[in-house]
mmCIF file of C-alpha atoms in Angstrom:
data_model
loop_
_atom_site.group_PDB
_atom_site.id
_atom_site.type_symbol
_atom_site.label_atom_id
_atom_site.label_comp_id
_atom_site.label_asym_id
_atom_site.label_seq_id
_atom_site.Cartn_x
_atom_site.Cartn_y
_atom_site.Cartn_z
ATOM 1 C CA ALA A 1 -192.181 -201.345 91.747
ATOM 2 C CA ARG A 2 -195.639 -202.895 91.390
ATOM 3 C CA ARG A 3 -197.307 -199.525 91.953
ATOM 4 C CA ALA A 4 -198.778 -197.892 88.845
ATOM 5 C CA ASP A 5 -197.538 -194.443 89.943
ATOM 6 C CA THR A 6 -193.912 -195.547 90.341
ATOM 7 C CA ALA A 7 -191.689 -194.814 87.342
ATOM 8 C CA TRP A 8 -188.312 -196.011 88.650
ATOM 9 C CA VAL A 9 -186.967 -197.946 91.617
ATOM 10 C CA GLN A 10 -183.212 -198.179 92.136
ATOM 11 C CA LEU A 11 -181.047 -199.603 94.897
ATOM 12 C CA ILE A 12 -178.152 -197.214 95.489
ATOM 13 C CA SER A 13 -175.185 -196.714 97.838
ATOM 14 C CA GLY A 14 -174.393 -200.367 98.303
ATOM 15 C CA GLY A 15 -177.986 -201.513 97.976
ATOM 16 C CA THR A 16 -179.178 -200.220 101.353
ATOM 17 C CA GLU A 17 -180.952 -197.109 100.059
ATOM 18 C CA ILE A 18 -183.941 -197.096 97.741
ATOM 19 C CA PHE A 19 -184.393 -194.292 95.231
ATOM 20 C CA SER A 20 -187.820 -194.083 93.621
ATOM 21 C CA THR A 21 -189.477 -191.696 91.191
ATOM 22 C CA ILE A 22 -193.216 -191.319 91.733
ATOM 23 C CA ARG A 23 -195.609 -189.681 89.305
ATOM 24 C CA SER A 24 -198.988 -188.483 90.547
ATOM 25 C CA ARG A 25 -201.826 -187.022 88.485
ATOM 26 C CA ASP A 26 -202.283 -184.118 90.892
ATOM 27 C CA ARG A 27 -201.233 -182.754 94.280
ATOM 28 C CA GLN A 28 -204.264 -184.318 95.939
ATOM 29 C CA GLU A 29 -202.945 -187.785 95.050
ATOM 30 C CA ARG A 30 -199.307 -186.992 95.858
ATOM 31 C CA THR A 31 -199.697 -185.822 99.449
ATOM 32 C CA PRO A 32 -201.562 -188.897 100.822
ATOM 33 C CA LEU A 33 -199.062 -191.171 99.080
ATOM 34 C CA LEU A 34 -196.024 -189.605 100.701
ATOM 35 C CA LEU A 35 -197.525 -188.994 104.123
ATOM 36 C CA GLY A 36 -199.809 -191.992 104.486
ATOM 37 C CA GLN A 37 -198.586 -194.934 102.445
ATOM 38 C CA LEU A 38 -194.798 -194.531 102.685
ATOM 39 C CA THR A 39 -194.636 -194.422 106.460
ATOM 40 C CA VAL A 40 -191.480 -194.920 108.469
ATOM 41 C CA GLY A 41 -191.422 -198.238 110.294
ATOM 42 C CA ARG A 42 -189.215 -201.178 111.178
ATOM 43 C CA GLN A 43 -188.180 -201.754 107.575
ATOM 44 C CA ILE A 44 -188.152 -198.126 106.382
ATOM 45 C CA VAL A 45 -186.143 -196.087 108.874
ATOM 46 C CA ALA A 46 -186.305 -192.738 107.071
ATOM 47 C CA VAL A 47 -188.000 -191.085 104.092
ATOM 48 C CA GLU A 48 -186.900 -187.998 102.169
ATOM 49 C CA ALA A 49 -189.151 -186.600 99.439
ATOM 50 C CA TYR A 50 -188.166 -183.994 96.869
ATOM 51 C CA CYS A 51 -190.089 -182.374 94.031
ATOM 52 C CA LEU A 52 -188.837 -182.327 90.438
ATOM 53 C CA LEU A 53 -189.195 -178.658 89.554
ATOM 54 C CA HIS A 54 -187.869 -178.657 85.988
ATOM 55 C CA LEU A 55 -186.916 -181.477 83.622
ATOM 56 C CA PHE A 56 -183.999 -180.674 81.320
ATOM 57 C CA VAL A 57 -183.923 -184.033 79.564
ATOM 58 C CA THR A 58 -186.079 -187.154 79.935
ATOM 59 C CA GLY A 59 -187.298 -190.018 77.811
ATOM 60 C CA SER A 60 -190.144 -187.830 76.526
ATOM 61 C CA ALA A 61 -187.847 -185.134 75.140
ATOM 62 C CA PRO A 62 -184.343 -186.557 74.659
ATOM 63 C CA SER A 63 -181.644 -184.320 73.293
ATOM 64 C CA LEU A 64 -179.459 -185.567 70.470
ATOM 65 C CA GLY A 65 -176.565 -185.860 72.890
ATOM 66 C CA ALA A 66 -178.526 -188.214 75.154
ATOM 67 C CA SER A 67 -179.049 -190.794 72.394
ATOM 68 C CA VAL A 68 -176.737 -193.522 71.125
ATOM 69 C CA LEU A 69 -178.434 -193.185 67.734
ATOM 70 C CA SER A 70 -177.374 -190.887 64.940
ATOM 71 C CA ARG A 71 -179.633 -188.069 63.781
ATOM 72 C CA ASP A 72 -180.673 -190.095 60.696
ATOM 73 C CA GLU A 73 -181.442 -193.158 62.815
ATOM 74 C CA THR A 74 -183.537 -191.048 65.167
ATOM 75 C CA GLU A 75 -185.517 -189.618 62.241
ATOM 76 C CA GLN A 76 -186.229 -193.133 60.947
ATOM 77 C CA LEU A 77 -187.875 -194.003 64.248
ATOM 78 C CA ARG A 78 -190.152 -190.972 64.311
ATOM 79 C CA SER A 79 -193.829 -191.252 63.419
ATOM 80 C CA PRO A 80 -194.621 -191.327 59.684
ATOM 81 C CA PRO A 81 -195.594 -187.953 58.196
ATOM 82 C CA ALA A 82 -199.212 -189.098 57.881
ATOM 83 C CA THR A 83 -199.581 -189.294 61.661
ATOM 84 C CA ARG A 84 -197.931 -185.976 62.405
ATOM 85 C CA LEU A 85 -199.979 -182.965 63.342
ATOM 86 C CA SER A 86 -200.695 -180.626 60.440
ATOM 87 C CA PRO A 87 -199.813 -176.941 60.994
ATOM 88 C CA ASP A 88 -203.461 -175.837 60.778
ATOM 89 C CA ARG A 89 -204.657 -178.467 63.254
ATOM 90 C CA PRO A 90 -204.732 -177.613 66.983
ATOM 91 C CA ALA A 91 -202.613 -179.732 69.289
ATOM 92 C CA ALA A 92 -204.477 -182.417 71.217
ATOM 93 C CA LYS A 93 -204.766 -182.094 74.978
ATOM 94 C CA MET A 94 -205.240 -184.723 77.640
ATOM 95 C CA ASN A 95 -208.843 -185.358 78.652
ATOM 96 C CA GLU A 96 -210.173 -187.257 81.641
ATOM 97 C CA SER A 97 -211.597 -189.813 79.214
ATOM 98 C CA ASP A 98 -208.064 -190.591 77.931
ATOM 99 C CA TRP A 99 -206.898 -192.196 81.186
ATOM 100 C CA PRO A 100 -208.241 -195.716 80.424
ATOM 101 C CA LEU A 101 -206.327 -195.631 77.135
ATOM 102 C CA LEU A 102 -203.111 -194.468 78.812
ATOM 103 C CA GLN A 103 -203.482 -197.106 81.518
ATOM 104 C CA ALA A 104 -203.860 -199.824 78.884
ATOM 105 C CA LEU A 105 -200.749 -198.562 77.084
ATOM 106 C CA ALA A 106 -198.818 -198.363 80.361
ATOM 107 C CA GLU A 107 -199.549 -202.040 80.962
ATOM 108 C CA ASP A 108 -198.469 -203.026 77.425
ATOM 109 C CA GLY A 109 -197.001 -200.388 75.152
ATOM 110 C CA ARG A 110 -196.982 -202.875 72.262
ATOM 111 C CA ALA A 111 -200.694 -203.663 72.473
ATOM 112 C CA SER A 112 -202.539 -203.636 69.165
ATOM 113 C CA TYR A 113 -205.352 -201.213 68.466
ATOM 114 C CA ARG A 114 -207.772 -204.142 68.727
ATOM 115 C CA ARG A 115 -206.562 -205.032 72.235
ATOM 116 C CA LEU A 116 -206.658 -201.376 73.280
ATOM 117 C CA ALA A 117 -210.224 -201.137 72.002
ATOM 118 C CA GLU A 118 -211.203 -204.152 74.088
ATOM 119 C CA GLY A 119 -209.590 -202.669 77.195
ATOM 120 C CA THR A 120 -211.130 -199.218 76.794
ATOM 121 C CA HIS A 121 -214.467 -200.306 75.293
ATOM 122 C CA TRP A 122 -213.850 -197.866 72.451
ATOM 123 C CA HIS A 123 -214.146 -198.534 68.755
ATOM 124 C CA GLU A 124 -210.838 -199.583 67.183
ATOM 125 C CA SER A 125 -210.865 -196.623 64.791
ATOM 126 C CA THR A 126 -211.423 -194.271 67.750
ATOM 127 C CA VAL A 127 -208.430 -195.745 69.574
ATOM 128 C CA ARG A 128 -206.223 -195.424 66.496
ATOM 129 C CA ARG A 129 -207.240 -191.804 65.892
ATOM 130 C CA ARG A 130 -206.756 -190.802 69.543
ATOM 131 C CA VAL A 131 -203.335 -192.451 69.818
ATOM 132 C CA GLU A 132 -202.195 -190.690 66.646
ATOM 133 C CA GLU A 133 -203.531 -187.333 67.880
ATOM 134 C CA LEU A 134 -201.840 -187.579 71.273
ATOM 135 C CA THR A 135 -198.590 -188.857 69.761
ATOM 136 C CA ALA A 136 -198.454 -186.145 67.103
ATOM 137 C CA SER A 137 -199.070 -183.483 69.764
ATOM 138 C CA GLY A 138 -196.271 -184.835 71.980
ATOM 139 C CA VAL A 139 -198.657 -185.647 74.830
ATOM 140 C CA LEU A 140 -198.134 -189.387 74.382
ATOM 141 C CA PHE A 141 -194.733 -190.947 73.721
ATOM 142 C CA PHE A 142 -193.273 -194.434 73.670
ATOM 143 C CA ASP A 143 -190.008 -195.193 75.415
ATOM 144 C CA LEU A 144 -187.805 -198.279 75.243
ATOM 145 C CA ASP A 145 -185.819 -199.614 78.188
ATOM 146 C CA VAL A 146 -182.808 -201.810 77.468
ATOM 147 C CA PRO A 147 -180.756 -203.602 80.163
ATOM 148 C CA LEU A 148 -177.715 -201.369 80.611
ATOM 149 C CA ASP A 149 -175.184 -204.215 80.647
ATOM 150 C CA VAL A 150 -176.351 -205.284 77.174
ATOM 151 C CA VAL A 151 -174.998 -202.013 75.747
ATOM 152 C CA GLY A 152 -171.820 -202.104 77.840
ATOM 153 C CA ILE A 153 -172.890 -199.855 80.745
ATOM 154 C CA ASP A 154 -171.782 -201.445 84.025
ATOM 155 C CA SER A 155 -171.406 -198.362 86.253
ATOM 156 C CA PRO A 156 -174.621 -196.323 86.338
ATOM 157 C CA ALA A 157 -174.836 -193.661 89.036
ATOM 158 C CA LEU A 158 -176.982 -190.860 90.360
ATOM 159 C CA LEU A 159 -175.467 -187.429 90.863
ATOM 160 C CA TRP A 160 -176.887 -185.129 93.535
ATOM 161 C CA MET A 161 -175.468 -181.669 92.882
ATOM 162 C CA ASN A 162 -175.473 -178.248 94.474
ATOM 163 C CA VAL A 163 -175.478 -175.664 91.689
ATOM 164 C CA MET A 164 -175.345 -171.886 91.999
ATOM 165 C CA PRO A 165 -178.934 -170.709 91.335
ATOM 166 C CA ALA A 166 -177.808 -168.242 88.679
ATOM 167 C CA ARG A 167 -176.125 -171.112 86.762
ATOM 168 C CA LEU A 168 -178.847 -173.731 87.216
ATOM 169 C CA THR A 169 -180.315 -173.462 83.713
ATOM 170 C CA GLU A 170 -176.889 -173.286 82.072
ATOM 171 C CA ILE A 171 -175.572 -176.344 83.922
ATOM 172 C CA GLY A 172 -178.800 -178.281 83.339
ATOM 173 C CA ASP A 173 -178.695 -177.628 79.603
ATOM 174 C CA ALA A 174 -174.995 -178.515 79.451
ATOM 175 C CA LEU A 175 -175.515 -181.855 81.193
ATOM 176 C CA ALA A 176 -178.570 -182.619 79.069
ATOM 177 C CA SER A 177 -176.446 -182.319 75.923
ATOM 178 C CA ARG A 178 -174.098 -185.136 77.030
ATOM 179 C CA ARG A 179 -174.890 -188.598 75.720
ATOM 180 C CA GLU A 180 -173.881 -190.179 79.040
ATOM 181 C CA ILE A 181 -176.612 -188.214 80.860
ATOM 182 C CA PRO A 182 -180.119 -189.540 80.061
ATOM 183 C CA PHE A 183 -181.898 -187.590 82.795
ATOM 184 C CA VAL A 184 -181.382 -184.169 84.420
ATOM 185 C CA ALA A 185 -183.784 -182.265 86.660
ATOM 186 C CA ALA A 186 -183.821 -179.301 89.014
ATOM 187 C CA THR A 187 -185.171 -180.354 92.404
ATOM 188 C CA THR A 188 -186.104 -179.156 95.848
ATOM 189 C CA GLY A 189 -184.193 -180.421 98.885
ATOM 190 C CA THR A 190 -180.663 -180.264 100.221
ATOM 191 C CA THR A 191 -179.340 -180.322 96.640
ATOM 192 C CA ASN A 192 -180.953 -178.546 93.725
ATOM 193 C CA MET A 193 -180.047 -180.767 90.757
ATOM 194 C CA LEU A 194 -180.299 -184.478 90.057
ATOM 195 C CA ALA A 195 -178.711 -186.284 87.118
ATOM 196 C CA SER A 196 -178.447 -189.884 85.989
ATOM 197 C CA LEU A 197 -175.050 -190.909 84.608
ATOM 198 C CA ASN A 198 -174.283 -194.028 82.553
ATOM 199 C CA CYS A 199 -170.627 -195.137 82.334
ATOM 200 C CA GLN A 200 -168.961 -198.297 81.067
ATOM 201 C CA ASP A 201 -167.007 -199.020 84.249
ATOM 202 C CA ASP A 202 -165.782 -197.446 87.484
ATOM 203 C CA HIS A 203 -162.722 -195.970 85.772
ATOM 204 C CA SER A 204 -164.945 -194.299 83.160
ATOM 205 C CA LEU A 205 -167.109 -192.946 85.990
ATOM 206 C CA TYR A 206 -164.043 -191.440 87.647
ATOM 207 C CA GLU A 207 -162.830 -189.962 84.368
ATOM 208 C CA TYR A 208 -166.216 -188.430 83.633
ATOM 209 C CA LEU A 209 -166.544 -186.833 87.069
ATOM 210 C CA THR A 210 -163.017 -185.405 87.082
ATOM 211 C CA ARG A 211 -162.840 -184.288 83.455
ATOM 212 C CA GLU A 212 -166.337 -183.655 82.091
ATOM 213 C CA VAL A 213 -168.379 -182.613 85.109
ATOM 214 C CA ALA A 214 -165.482 -180.790 86.771
ATOM 215 C CA THR A 215 -165.250 -178.369 83.842
ATOM 216 C CA LEU A 216 -168.767 -177.030 84.472
ATOM 217 C CA ASP A 217 -168.355 -173.848 86.453
ATOM 218 C CA GLY A 218 -171.122 -173.359 89.008
ATOM 219 C CA ILE A 219 -171.309 -176.806 90.615
ATOM 220 C CA THR A 220 -170.259 -176.434 94.252
ATOM 221 C CA HIS A 221 -170.857 -179.976 95.503
ATOM 222 C CA ILE A 222 -171.501 -183.445 94.040
ATOM 223 C CA GLU A 223 -172.634 -186.599 95.812
ATOM 224 C CA THR A 224 -172.225 -189.710 93.668
ATOM 225 C CA ALA A 225 -174.479 -192.687 94.380
ATOM 226 C CA PRO A 226 -173.689 -195.866 92.406
ATOM 227 C CA VAL A 227 -176.777 -197.770 91.277
ATOM 228 C CA ALA A 228 -176.634 -201.375 92.460
ATOM 229 C CA ARG A 229 -179.904 -202.597 90.979
ATOM 230 C CA LEU A 230 -182.728 -201.248 88.831
#
């Protein structure tokens, strides 16, 4: 969890298996990480690595169904109109020079423009303008993590699913529209879809699997892995 390229670490299936999401800037960084640094040894007895091929819903592009907020509440949290990209202005793209700024924000997403300027050695006005450009273009986004038990979610789980290839997009979009599903992705590996499911308790988890998920035609197999710790 201390690694900068690790987005999530979860203990699943009774706490004996570790599920981690790793983000690399390019393939050259990803391969040495998986093959060289996460080696099998006395403590790690096996490693399986899959690639996220397509993201249906994530924190960067949540659907309305994945939010506990109403549409009006979501609009109130969006950037003010002054910071949005005008129609005649080209969208900003990530540059190599932006990485120090993103690293500073990754360490503290609430950092002031003055602190970001000190960390990047940029002028404060430059930092403000670049953050607004990247945010308005959708390249940069801010996400908020809340302890699940605070909002009454005591039975989070991961769903590994086998989906008929012809129905993959349909099933992914359908799951992404559910408020209980904050993350859905098509993957490589023995299963071709991964979803995160948040339920209030074990009974709600059972009800969701047997009533909501079971109605989606095209899912041929589901493996449910309760999350013990995040």
